[in-house]
XYZ file of C-alpha atoms in Angstrom:
778
model
C 21.502 35.145 58.005
C 18.927 37.826 57.253
C 15.429 36.440 56.890
C 13.633 37.202 53.637
C 9.958 37.971 53.703
C 7.740 35.674 51.683
C 7.011 38.578 49.327
C 10.715 39.126 48.582
C 11.198 35.393 48.268
C 8.408 35.188 45.700
C 9.911 38.043 43.691
C 13.305 36.326 43.680
C 11.864 33.012 42.531
C 9.734 34.575 39.787
C 12.646 36.573 38.448
C 15.230 33.810 38.662
C 13.301 30.913 37.165
C 13.071 32.239 33.558
C 16.735 33.270 33.668
C 17.711 29.823 34.867
C 15.769 28.177 32.058
C 17.197 30.587 29.475
C 20.749 29.999 30.737
C 20.304 26.247 30.515
C 18.985 26.581 26.962
C 21.808 28.854 25.808
C 24.496 26.707 27.414
C 23.127 23.594 25.740
C 22.692 21.850 29.084
C 20.555 18.792 28.633
C 19.108 17.122 31.752
C 18.870 13.457 32.578
C 15.200 13.463 31.702
C 15.647 15.436 28.433
C 15.677 14.062 24.911
C 18.488 15.259 22.591
C 18.690 14.296 18.930
C 22.222 14.378 17.518
C 22.800 14.085 13.798
C 25.134 11.215 12.856
C 26.698 13.227 10.013
C 27.107 16.708 11.494
C 27.310 15.655 15.175
C 25.455 18.812 16.149
C 22.650 19.167 18.657
C 19.707 20.157 16.487
C 16.858 19.884 18.918
C 16.474 20.085 22.660
C 13.248 19.705 24.560
C 12.370 19.328 28.181
C 10.966 15.977 29.276
C 7.754 15.381 31.169
C 9.750 14.965 34.394
C 11.422 18.374 34.142
C 8.105 20.088 33.387
C 6.540 18.373 36.370
C 9.327 19.488 38.711
C 8.982 23.105 37.620
C 5.241 22.889 38.168
C 5.712 21.259 41.567
C 8.090 23.920 42.860
C 5.952 26.751 41.487
C 2.903 25.148 43.102
C 4.665 24.936 46.475
C 5.722 28.555 46.314
C 2.285 29.823 45.245
C 0.660 27.685 47.934
C 2.959 29.145 50.598
C 2.204 32.658 49.359
C -1.557 32.050 49.560
C -1.268 30.565 53.048
C 0.919 33.434 54.208
C -1.528 36.019 52.872
C -4.409 34.435 54.777
C -2.434 34.202 58.013
C -0.817 37.629 57.860
C -0.646 39.497 61.159
C -1.802 43.090 61.213
C 0.395 44.476 63.955
C 3.253 45.302 61.596
C 5.739 45.160 64.464
C 8.644 44.103 62.241
C 9.391 46.823 59.666
C 11.345 44.365 57.489
C 8.419 41.950 57.362
C 6.234 43.708 54.789
C 3.527 41.024 54.946
C 3.524 40.785 58.744
C 4.330 37.065 58.658
C 4.448 34.903 61.750
C 7.781 33.215 62.608
C 6.358 29.915 61.384
C 5.495 31.409 57.986
C 8.976 32.904 57.664
C 10.546 29.523 58.459
C 8.247 27.847 55.928
C 9.271 30.327 53.245
C 12.934 29.778 54.057
C 12.491 25.996 53.927
C 10.755 26.195 50.527
C 13.527 28.445 49.269
C 16.180 26.025 50.492
C 14.382 23.049 48.926
C 14.132 24.851 45.589
C 17.836 25.768 45.707
C 18.771 22.163 46.461
C 16.615 20.830 43.641
C 17.928 23.437 41.212
C 21.458 22.427 42.142
C 20.707 18.753 41.595
C 19.011 19.387 38.259
C 21.927 21.549 37.150
C 24.449 18.849 38.168
C 22.484 16.184 36.327
C 22.225 18.462 33.272
C 25.951 19.160 33.179
C 26.807 15.471 33.560
C 24.428 14.453 30.769
C 25.658 17.222 28.463
C 29.282 16.199 28.968
C 28.384 12.595 28.295
C 26.631 13.500 25.041
C 29.693 15.487 23.944
C 31.899 12.513 24.768
C 29.694 10.213 22.719
C 29.944 12.593 19.788
C 33.732 12.586 20.041
C 33.811 8.800 20.051
C 31.863 8.590 16.783
C 34.149 10.393 14.353
C 33.782 7.635 11.773
C 30.197 8.789 11.207
C 29.156 5.203 10.526
C 26.030 3.386 11.566
C 26.247 1.651 14.921
C 24.172 -1.297 16.056
C 21.653 -0.997 18.869
C 20.921 -3.171 21.881
C 23.847 -5.410 21.108
C 22.439 -6.787 17.870
C 25.394 -5.598 15.809
C 23.348 -5.438 12.611
C 20.528 -2.934 13.000
C 20.128 0.289 14.882
C 17.689 0.694 17.711
C 15.027 3.336 17.057
C 15.446 6.542 18.998
C 13.086 6.867 21.936
C 10.093 9.137 21.663
C 8.066 10.758 24.387
C 5.127 8.685 25.473
C 2.492 9.537 28.000
C 2.673 7.468 31.158
C -0.537 5.475 31.425
C -0.360 5.130 35.203
C -3.019 6.451 37.530
C -2.085 9.544 39.501
C -2.303 7.806 42.868
C -1.732 4.232 41.753
C 0.664 2.459 44.104
C 3.790 1.117 42.374
C 5.378 -1.989 43.894
C 9.162 -2.411 43.893
C 11.023 -5.467 45.193
C 14.674 -5.310 46.237
C 16.911 -8.066 47.595
C 19.242 -6.609 50.209
C 21.580 -8.521 52.525
C 24.308 -7.336 54.864
C 25.400 -3.949 56.147
C 27.255 -2.828 53.011
C 24.347 -3.685 50.736
C 21.905 -1.825 52.991
C 24.131 1.233 52.652
C 24.377 1.082 48.860
C 20.617 0.672 48.435
C 20.046 4.174 49.856
C 21.293 5.765 46.632
C 18.804 3.703 44.637
C 16.029 4.791 47.011
C 16.969 8.467 46.655
C 16.907 8.308 42.862
C 13.509 6.594 42.930
C 12.033 9.093 45.385
C 13.456 12.126 43.600
C 11.664 11.451 40.310
C 8.570 9.613 41.514
C 5.046 10.998 41.214
C 3.198 7.983 42.600
C 2.947 6.286 45.981
C 5.545 3.533 46.295
C 5.463 0.250 48.175
C 8.874 -1.301 48.708
C 9.132 -5.045 49.260
C 12.513 -5.668 50.910
C 13.771 -9.242 50.793
C 16.460 -8.901 53.454
C 18.516 -10.848 55.938
C 18.344 -10.093 59.667
C 21.182 -7.535 59.523
C 19.697 -5.547 56.667
C 16.208 -5.676 58.182
C 17.425 -3.918 61.335
C 19.120 -1.210 59.273
C 16.357 -0.669 56.714
C 13.462 -0.817 59.150
C 15.053 1.968 61.218
C 15.976 3.937 58.103
C 12.484 3.873 56.590
C 10.664 4.543 59.868
C 12.923 7.480 60.776
C 12.935 8.817 57.204
C 9.129 8.887 57.326
C 8.578 9.680 53.643
C 4.912 10.358 52.823
C 3.192 7.922 50.452
C 5.830 5.220 50.966
C 5.116 1.835 52.510
C 7.609 -0.933 53.255
C 7.207 -4.667 53.763
C 10.006 -7.000 54.843
C 10.550 -10.660 54.001
C 13.263 -12.592 55.841
C 15.699 -14.387 53.569
C 16.033 -17.228 56.079
C 12.477 -18.291 55.221
C 13.290 -18.437 51.503
C 16.766 -19.962 51.630
C 15.621 -23.644 51.700
C 14.095 -23.254 48.217
C 17.401 -22.175 46.651
C 20.267 -23.210 48.938
C 20.577 -26.524 47.077
C 21.772 -24.681 43.940
C 25.607 -24.541 43.712
C 26.516 -20.901 43.068
C 29.911 -19.272 42.438
C 28.622 -15.687 42.313
C 29.987 -13.304 44.984
C 26.443 -12.605 46.223
C 26.112 -16.183 47.475
C 22.680 -17.555 48.241
C 21.212 -14.034 48.180
C 21.893 -13.855 44.457
C 19.285 -16.572 43.933
C 16.506 -14.970 46.001
C 14.730 -13.450 42.999
C 13.768 -16.960 41.919
C 11.458 -17.170 44.957
C 9.560 -13.887 44.585
C 6.405 -15.636 43.417
C 6.263 -17.345 46.823
C 7.763 -14.570 48.963
C 5.483 -11.721 47.894
C 1.793 -11.558 48.852
C -0.603 -13.609 46.724
C -2.682 -10.457 46.239
C 0.191 -8.712 44.470
C -0.085 -9.126 40.699
C 2.929 -7.264 39.351
C 6.188 -5.882 40.668
C 9.360 -4.130 39.506
C 12.523 -5.868 40.730
C 15.711 -3.823 41.052
C 19.253 -4.645 42.128
C 20.780 -2.467 44.846
C 23.465 -1.202 42.435
C 20.950 0.538 40.139
C 20.680 4.329 39.805
C 17.367 5.455 38.346
C 17.332 8.599 36.163
C 13.604 9.085 35.530
C 10.161 8.446 36.980
C 9.843 4.715 37.668
C 6.194 4.958 36.562
C 7.476 4.925 32.972
C 8.802 1.424 33.571
C 5.617 0.374 35.368
C 3.635 1.471 32.319
C 5.400 -1.159 30.189
C 3.360 -3.857 31.933
C 0.509 -2.783 29.659
C 2.508 -3.971 26.637
C 2.941 -7.555 27.860
C 1.329 -10.329 25.849
C -0.990 -12.865 27.485
C 1.816 -15.369 28.248
C 4.608 -12.891 28.966
C 5.444 -12.464 32.632
C 9.159 -11.522 32.577
C 10.359 -8.146 31.282
C 14.150 -8.023 30.835
C 16.818 -5.978 29.063
C 19.178 -7.803 26.724
C 22.594 -8.575 28.155
C 25.156 -6.013 26.989
C 28.199 -8.257 27.265
C 29.341 -11.305 25.285
C 29.105 -13.543 28.326
C 26.367 -15.851 27.069
C 27.870 -16.002 23.580
C 30.795 -17.912 25.073
C 34.408 -17.872 23.904
C 35.504 -15.189 26.390
C 38.306 -17.583 27.295
C 39.307 -21.042 26.209
C 37.288 -23.113 28.695
C 34.373 -20.659 29.074
C 31.057 -22.545 29.238
C 28.120 -20.240 29.999
C 24.611 -21.365 30.776
C 22.203 -21.644 27.828
C 20.621 -18.358 26.798
C 18.561 -16.867 24.012
C 21.025 -14.934 21.823
C 23.099 -12.621 23.989
C 21.000 -13.509 27.009
C 19.261 -11.101 29.376
C 20.369 -9.191 32.469
C 18.311 -9.526 35.659
C 19.315 -6.259 37.364
C 15.960 -4.803 36.279
C 12.964 -7.105 35.945
C 9.260 -6.590 35.388
C 7.342 -9.569 36.796
C 3.679 -10.328 36.313
C 3.323 -12.401 39.458
C -0.184 -13.630 38.679
C 0.876 -15.137 35.352
C 4.134 -16.413 36.850
C 2.200 -18.340 39.476
C -0.211 -19.741 36.871
C 2.771 -21.016 34.894
C 3.955 -23.067 37.883
C 7.186 -21.081 37.963
C 8.769 -22.813 40.958
C 8.590 -26.257 39.401
C 9.616 -24.954 35.985
C 12.892 -23.267 37.010
C 13.868 -26.084 39.349
C 13.474 -28.752 36.642
C 15.543 -26.720 34.149
C 18.188 -25.895 36.751
C 18.542 -29.553 37.775
C 18.992 -30.554 34.147
C 21.680 -27.960 33.362
C 23.521 -28.476 36.646
C 24.322 -32.051 35.587
C 26.776 -30.646 33.021
C 27.539 -27.115 34.281
C 27.827 -28.050 37.984
C 27.111 -24.546 39.378
C 25.769 -21.161 38.448
C 28.255 -18.357 37.838
C 25.828 -15.422 37.632
C 23.327 -16.708 40.206
C 19.634 -16.208 39.304
C 20.561 -14.704 35.922
C 21.891 -18.044 34.671
C 18.771 -19.944 35.651
C 16.339 -17.306 34.352
C 18.159 -17.272 31.023
C 17.967 -21.038 30.836
C 14.199 -20.828 31.378
C 13.826 -18.110 28.714
C 15.902 -20.178 26.291
C 13.459 -23.060 26.605
C 10.302 -20.906 26.962
C 10.847 -17.658 24.992
C 7.123 -16.952 25.049
C 7.383 -15.768 28.685
C 9.735 -12.908 27.793
C 9.019 -9.275 27.012
C 12.185 -7.428 25.900
C 12.592 -4.090 27.644
C 14.323 -1.146 25.904
C 18.053 -1.166 26.605
C 18.038 2.223 28.350
C 16.247 0.642 31.317
C 19.399 -1.295 32.221
C 22.614 0.343 30.975
C 25.174 -2.157 32.234
C 28.608 -0.923 33.285
C 30.685 -3.992 33.996
C 34.188 -4.330 32.526
C 33.194 -6.492 29.557
C 29.901 -4.890 28.549
C 29.253 -3.176 25.228
C 26.774 -0.781 26.797
C 27.852 2.007 24.445
C 25.904 0.181 21.754
C 22.846 1.270 23.733
C 23.702 4.743 24.920
C 25.280 5.880 21.647
C 21.899 5.357 20.017
C 19.460 6.073 22.858
C 19.961 9.397 24.588
C 17.131 9.076 27.116
C 18.849 6.817 29.658
C 16.550 5.468 32.351
C 18.595 3.294 34.708
C 22.343 2.842 35.212
C 23.488 -0.561 36.463
C 26.861 -0.879 38.216
C 26.888 -4.641 37.660
C 30.549 -5.197 38.456
C 32.227 -6.174 41.741
C 34.338 -3.034 41.196
C 31.187 -0.849 41.151
C 32.239 2.788 40.555
C 35.800 1.724 39.703
C 34.672 -0.270 36.680
C 36.679 0.083 33.461
C 34.534 2.081 31.062
C 35.771 5.056 29.033
C 32.659 7.033 29.934
C 32.498 5.924 33.572
C 33.313 9.392 34.943
C 30.081 10.801 33.568
C 27.970 7.967 34.950
C 29.825 8.252 38.262
C 28.904 11.934 38.520
C 25.240 11.034 38.103
C 25.516 8.412 40.835
C 27.458 10.647 43.246
C 24.924 13.436 42.837
C 22.210 11.229 44.324
C 24.637 9.707 46.824
C 25.220 13.092 48.471
C 21.714 14.494 47.969
C 19.940 15.627 51.140
C 17.450 12.834 51.754
C 15.337 15.068 53.999
C 14.216 17.000 50.915
C 12.482 13.849 49.659
C 9.919 14.019 52.488
C 7.356 15.653 50.245
C 3.654 15.057 49.923
C 2.116 13.917 46.656
C -0.659 16.385 45.936
C -4.097 14.819 45.685
C -3.103 11.422 47.125
C -4.415 10.781 50.637
C -1.989 8.042 51.592
C 0.018 9.964 54.179
C 0.330 8.108 57.499
C 0.132 11.164 59.747
C -1.618 14.472 59.440
C 0.522 17.585 59.714
C -2.115 19.147 61.953
C -1.832 16.335 64.517
C 1.951 15.991 64.466
C 3.859 16.830 67.692
C 5.469 19.803 65.967
C 2.084 21.312 65.196
C 1.177 21.230 68.887
C 4.094 23.475 69.899
C 3.617 27.142 70.731
C 5.701 29.110 68.267
C 5.586 32.205 70.461
C 7.481 30.333 73.187
C 11.012 31.782 73.446
C 12.312 28.202 73.741
C 10.363 26.978 70.723
C 13.500 25.966 68.830
C 14.664 23.783 71.739
C 11.296 22.074 71.911
C 11.207 21.669 68.160
C 14.630 19.998 68.179
C 13.337 17.506 70.739
C 10.414 16.568 68.450
C 12.482 16.215 65.286
C 12.506 12.843 63.509
C 16.141 12.314 62.617
C 16.803 10.041 59.675
C 18.921 7.259 61.155
C 21.170 4.754 59.393
C 22.371 2.041 61.758
C 25.569 0.069 61.100
C 26.740 2.332 58.300
C 29.844 0.134 57.909
C 30.282 -3.610 58.116
C 30.197 -4.790 61.723
C 30.988 -8.016 63.516
C 30.921 -8.766 67.216
C 31.853 -11.953 69.028
C 32.135 -11.971 72.799
C 35.719 -13.203 73.385
C 34.713 -14.823 76.676
C 30.937 -15.041 77.053
C 31.028 -14.503 80.807
C 28.486 -11.696 80.892
C 30.969 -8.913 81.701
C 31.923 -7.495 78.318
C 31.831 -3.701 77.905
C 31.126 -1.494 74.869
C 32.404 2.090 74.711
C 29.639 4.476 73.589
C 30.296 7.980 72.231
C 28.984 10.492 69.688
C 30.678 12.819 67.233
C 30.268 15.180 64.310
C 32.528 15.751 61.325
C 34.840 18.124 63.189
C 35.751 15.357 65.660
C 36.368 12.654 63.076
C 40.145 12.744 63.528
C 39.692 11.546 67.127
C 38.343 8.132 66.114
C 41.737 6.639 65.247
C 43.246 7.805 68.546
C 40.346 6.311 70.461
C 40.725 2.932 68.746
C 44.433 2.766 69.621
C 43.513 3.163 73.309
C 40.449 0.879 73.401
C 40.535 -2.536 71.756
C 37.086 -3.644 72.868
C 33.731 -3.136 71.109
C 32.678 0.437 70.315
C 29.365 2.052 69.361
C 29.805 5.468 67.721
C 26.906 7.648 66.552
C 27.787 10.303 63.978
C 25.733 13.430 63.259
C 26.354 14.285 59.607
C 24.821 15.461 56.371
C 24.489 13.069 53.436
C 27.574 14.567 51.813
C 29.583 14.363 55.047
C 28.615 10.714 55.437
C 30.289 9.979 52.107
C 33.401 11.867 53.207
C 33.396 9.770 56.367
C 33.105 6.599 54.288
C 36.109 7.635 52.179
C 38.046 8.448 55.345
C 37.405 5.023 56.852
C 38.460 3.274 53.661
C 41.813 5.083 53.722
C 42.492 4.404 57.412
C 44.274 1.152 58.241
C 43.320 1.481 61.906
C 39.605 1.843 61.214
C 39.560 -0.731 58.407
C 41.170 -3.334 60.676
C 38.476 -3.057 63.361
C 35.221 -4.907 62.754
C 33.975 -4.592 66.350
C 33.220 -0.876 65.925
C 29.621 -0.006 65.040
C 29.124 3.313 63.228
C 25.596 4.736 63.192
C 24.811 7.834 61.124
C 22.092 10.261 62.191
C 21.510 12.711 59.357
C 21.376 16.436 59.985
C 18.063 18.205 59.724
C 17.544 21.573 58.043
C 20.133 23.956 56.639
C 22.025 27.098 57.512
C 19.130 29.326 56.458
C 17.271 28.474 59.662
C 17.302 30.554 62.868
C 20.537 30.369 64.872
C 19.317 27.933 67.530
C 17.580 25.409 65.308
C 20.615 23.388 64.260
C 21.319 21.993 67.707
C 23.596 19.009 68.137
C 21.095 16.335 69.313
C 23.574 14.833 71.747
C 21.181 12.788 73.882
C 19.320 11.415 70.872
C 22.681 10.303 69.469
C 23.667 8.678 72.763
C 20.422 6.730 72.880
C 20.984 5.430 69.349
C 24.453 4.235 70.306
C 23.325 2.467 73.503
C 20.334 0.797 71.837
C 22.582 -1.046 69.370
C 25.043 -2.441 71.933
C 25.407 -6.227 72.172
C 27.342 -6.389 75.462
C 25.787 -6.440 78.954
C 27.708 -3.305 80.016
C 28.350 0.085 78.416
C 31.025 2.696 79.090
C 29.337 6.075 78.535
C 31.962 8.627 77.527
C 32.654 11.405 75.001
C 34.692 11.214 71.812
C 37.238 13.808 73.016
C 38.398 11.596 75.919
C 41.180 9.038 75.551
C 40.880 6.030 77.864
C 43.963 4.931 79.728
C 45.832 2.225 77.863
C 44.388 -1.158 78.814
C 41.172 0.266 80.293
C 39.003 -2.233 78.401
C 40.780 -5.200 79.935
C 40.801 -3.562 83.368
C 37.039 -3.019 83.307
C 36.346 -6.601 82.262
C 38.596 -8.000 84.973
C 37.138 -5.691 87.627
C 33.543 -6.565 86.831
C 34.365 -10.241 86.699
C 36.173 -10.107 90.047
C 33.470 -8.115 91.838
C 30.572 -10.145 90.422
C 28.133 -7.250 90.770
C 24.744 -8.708 91.630
C 22.957 -5.396 91.351
C 22.026 -3.680 88.111
C 21.861 -0.384 90.027
C 25.578 0.375 90.241
C 27.308 3.054 88.181
C 31.072 2.595 88.099
C 32.760 5.999 87.861
C 35.874 6.405 85.712
C 37.708 9.573 86.944
C 38.246 12.223 84.281
C 41.270 14.474 83.772
C 42.324 16.982 81.137
C 45.333 18.574 79.510
C 45.767 21.940 77.817
C 48.578 20.591 75.649
C 47.896 19.417 72.123
C 51.009 17.256 72.302
C 51.042 15.049 75.342
C 53.015 11.978 76.262
C 50.030 9.987 77.446
C 50.431 8.595 80.993
C 50.755 4.840 80.917
C 49.841 4.244 84.556
C 48.126 5.834 87.547
C 51.495 6.656 89.100
C 52.580 8.494 85.952
C 49.281 10.379 85.815
C 49.670 11.507 89.456
C 53.141 12.750 88.646
C 51.765 14.773 85.709
C 49.110 16.208 88.033
C 51.778 17.356 90.461
C 53.827 18.836 87.613
C 50.851 20.825 86.317
C 50.693 19.012 82.980
C 47.314 17.442 83.819
C 44.306 18.660 85.810
C 41.106 17.217 87.150
C 38.472 17.707 84.473
C 36.887 21.173 84.314
C 38.225 22.089 87.761
C 38.439 25.761 86.746
C 35.067 26.232 84.972
C 32.669 23.522 86.249
C 33.947 22.169 89.556
C 30.569 20.764 90.579
C 30.498 18.435 87.597
C 33.201 16.098 88.934
C 34.003 17.192 92.486
C 31.940 14.345 94.047
C 34.430 11.870 92.536
C 36.704 12.889 95.437
C 40.018 13.048 93.594
C 41.941 13.434 96.848
C 40.726 10.016 97.969
C 41.316 8.539 94.510
C 45.043 9.395 94.675
C 45.625 6.754 97.355
C 42.675 4.412 96.825
C 43.370 0.787 95.956
C 39.798 -0.528 96.102
C 36.527 0.835 94.695
C 34.756 3.341 96.934
C 31.247 4.790 97.005
C 30.573 8.501 96.614
C 27.329 10.380 97.296
C 25.363 11.964 94.472
C 25.329 15.757 94.402
C 23.504 18.174 92.150
C 25.231 18.836 88.812
C 27.311 15.644 89.148
C 28.080 14.305 85.645
C 30.730 11.556 85.806
C 31.632 9.159 83.007
C 30.307 5.787 84.032
C 30.129 2.072 83.311
C 26.608 0.693 83.762
C 24.447 -2.132 82.521
C 23.100 -1.717 78.997
C 19.485 -1.506 80.197
C 20.175 1.859 81.822
C 17.387 4.458 81.327
C 17.640 6.497 78.155
C 18.971 10.044 78.060
C 16.345 12.789 78.038
C 16.213 14.164 74.479
C 14.824 17.567 75.481
C 18.439 18.535 76.201
C 20.152 19.411 72.945
C 23.292 21.337 72.194
C 25.182 22.322 75.351
C 24.004 22.158 78.932
C 22.668 19.552 81.365
C 22.550 16.656 78.892
C 24.647 14.330 81.108
C 23.631 15.907 84.421
C 19.969 15.030 83.829
C 20.861 11.407 83.116
C 22.925 11.022 86.281
C 20.145 12.680 88.299
C 17.626 10.113 87.075
C 19.979 7.267 87.971
C 20.253 8.713 91.493
C 16.467 8.966 91.831
C 16.185 5.338 90.716
C 18.522 4.253 93.496
C 21.796 3.816 91.633
C 25.001 3.835 93.684
C 28.092 5.586 92.323
C 31.299 3.632 92.860
C 34.661 5.098 91.816
C 37.201 2.745 90.217
C 40.639 3.284 91.831
C 42.870 2.324 88.885
C 40.950 3.702 85.925
C 41.103 7.107 84.263
C 40.382 8.985 81.046
C 42.017 12.167 79.743
C 40.244 14.931 77.839
C 42.223 16.140 74.821
C 42.110 19.838 73.845
C 40.187 21.005 70.784
C 38.378 24.049 69.451
C 35.081 24.744 71.250
C 31.930 23.492 69.597
C 29.345 25.800 68.058
C 26.850 24.884 70.779
C 29.223 25.974 73.546
C 29.767 29.275 71.761
C 25.988 29.772 71.534
C 25.551 29.029 75.224
C 28.301 31.410 76.309
C 27.110 34.332 74.183
C 23.303 34.028 74.299
C 21.247 34.976 77.387
C 18.226 33.400 75.717
C 20.067 30.098 75.352
C 20.906 30.107 79.074
C 17.337 31.000 80.041
C 15.973 28.122 77.984
C 18.367 25.619 79.545
C 17.158 26.735 83.008
C 13.530 26.371 81.929
C 14.182 22.869 80.555
C 15.961 21.935 83.794
C 12.933 22.910 85.897
C 10.566 21.051 83.591
C 12.785 17.969 83.646
C 12.925 17.899 87.451
C 9.141 18.281 87.677
C 8.657 15.407 85.209
C 11.241 13.308 87.044
C 9.504 13.745 90.392
C 6.147 12.777 88.892
C 7.644 9.774 87.098
C 9.464 8.329 90.113
C 7.411 9.874 92.956
C 10.515 11.658 94.215
C 11.112 15.104 95.702
C 14.267 16.371 94.008
C 14.511 20.154 93.939
C 16.938 22.498 92.230
C 19.287 24.558 94.377
């Protein structure tokens, strides 16, 4: 892609922004953060105005662009060597301009999608109201809720907003990411997340936040096991189990120094700056410490079915998906004793809660209404099957938070659900890397850009992009799907298959799982949108859905296609390290996704290790690799059948014609007749597929894309004294596929090949220093 100079980029932005705004105005597109007033009688849009959030975003983007232009002008080179670079920009400045341009395009796309969805929803509301009559607001049924008006947010520019979220299990830790994206997209303040999580979710979220590395965001974790004794005595029929009661313990769980907090369910999608909600704390009375939105269903009114007996509630009751809590006042009110006494009393006749903490909180509010502040309904638009949420959003156009409070989530029965779903899916697939933005004027960032590893790199180095890829912080989501592992026979010899893949290799997962029935750790390199496609694929696959011993870890892509051709490397060794780090078995089988193991290989490896009782952790068991050029192959079911295919020319030793050195030391001639394991000497460029103990050294992440990524790992094992032992009755077969983009780059670019050679020399030098060895390259 042709690089634009910063000057041309500025001209494009200045000329396109007014046109974009004019087009949105003429088309009647009204964004999520806009206010639209629709006449009940004429059903026409009579006034449209941009909200504070939209104005802020325009100012932010313009500020970024102007700042980049000023920086570029100061740093302009005078040599004028590039005739297309009218400002004489350095490569770094060009990349910065391209990144800003990409970020603006992404944000424009998101704002346009949100605008279209909101506009369609408003049109649908108008079509549903052909009677022209007055409709009740906030579920009262007898008087309309006043339309919302713009109000200034009385929150300090750099005031830290505290948000508490209860999150348990792998699926919940995946769904909470969409909530986080919506919060980060609109926010203008530093945020501190307080995650009340079980052990599974803590592993996932801690890695996600640390690798995401969003400026002005802090995270604290609180283990649910420490809080469970306070609530586990409460009988609860809600599908969330004991975790649905955790919000009752926040006064004890959160730090005593914390005075107020916003509490959100993981199935919330925020559509505005959360500071607007934080500002409502200022409206609380002296005794009010709970801010809640009225329940939008008839649940607490009873009579939904003949024997329906809900917990006591004030009127329609209140939903606890969004809560404002004044923790200082809650503690002064002796909250823990208060809710427990009321719960014990009501449990004598109701026997269990049906809506978890919501039942108990409503019972407390019923008896002590003075503690309640009623939040506007648009802060919790509830979309379960039986809600009457349209009573809110038909009257209040400025929706703030959408709540998918149904076990069916996005499949809930609501005649307007498609419009809300579009809003949710827009954030679901949004590039989370674009949310790594500084808040101007707030000095809360953990690391300085000037001292970051990237800033220390020499941009004039011809291998700069390789070195940059090595220093990249990849946003990592562990255990993207539900995962369970139980060692079938805890004898210390179980083996996990470890591999990596991108979207173009996704179809190989099902084949792999039919050949390997043991535990698997797969690391996927994908964009946010591709991750959702992967999720849909797994849900439609019976083979994948039936396997709970497969761990899927998503590493999100960095950058976009506007970057230089070598920047989007496949970070293969980083992905391998992620996969190995999350293994629960003592041994790992390190392979690639395009290899199919022989049928029964998992059982064979377990039996072999158990029989040999290896007492040394410095043995690498080599699994011989073969390949076929045929897309349709009757897979050999035994060693004898494989040897016959070799003789017939249907199979070959792996890469015998293009990279003989990679597997020649395996000694295939000896393997043909071997019946017992045999040792082979290490040779340079040897890169077998091996079974080793989990605590094997990590792969060197300087090797990205194609070239020497496995060779370097095997070389380090050799220097550390590992022995390579070939298994006589094991094999894997490489299946044909289109070459990867990285291979194509390597084959066509002399610069790519030069950089791989340079990295090889540097690796060997570092290896010799690290292990006091004397390896040299031939």
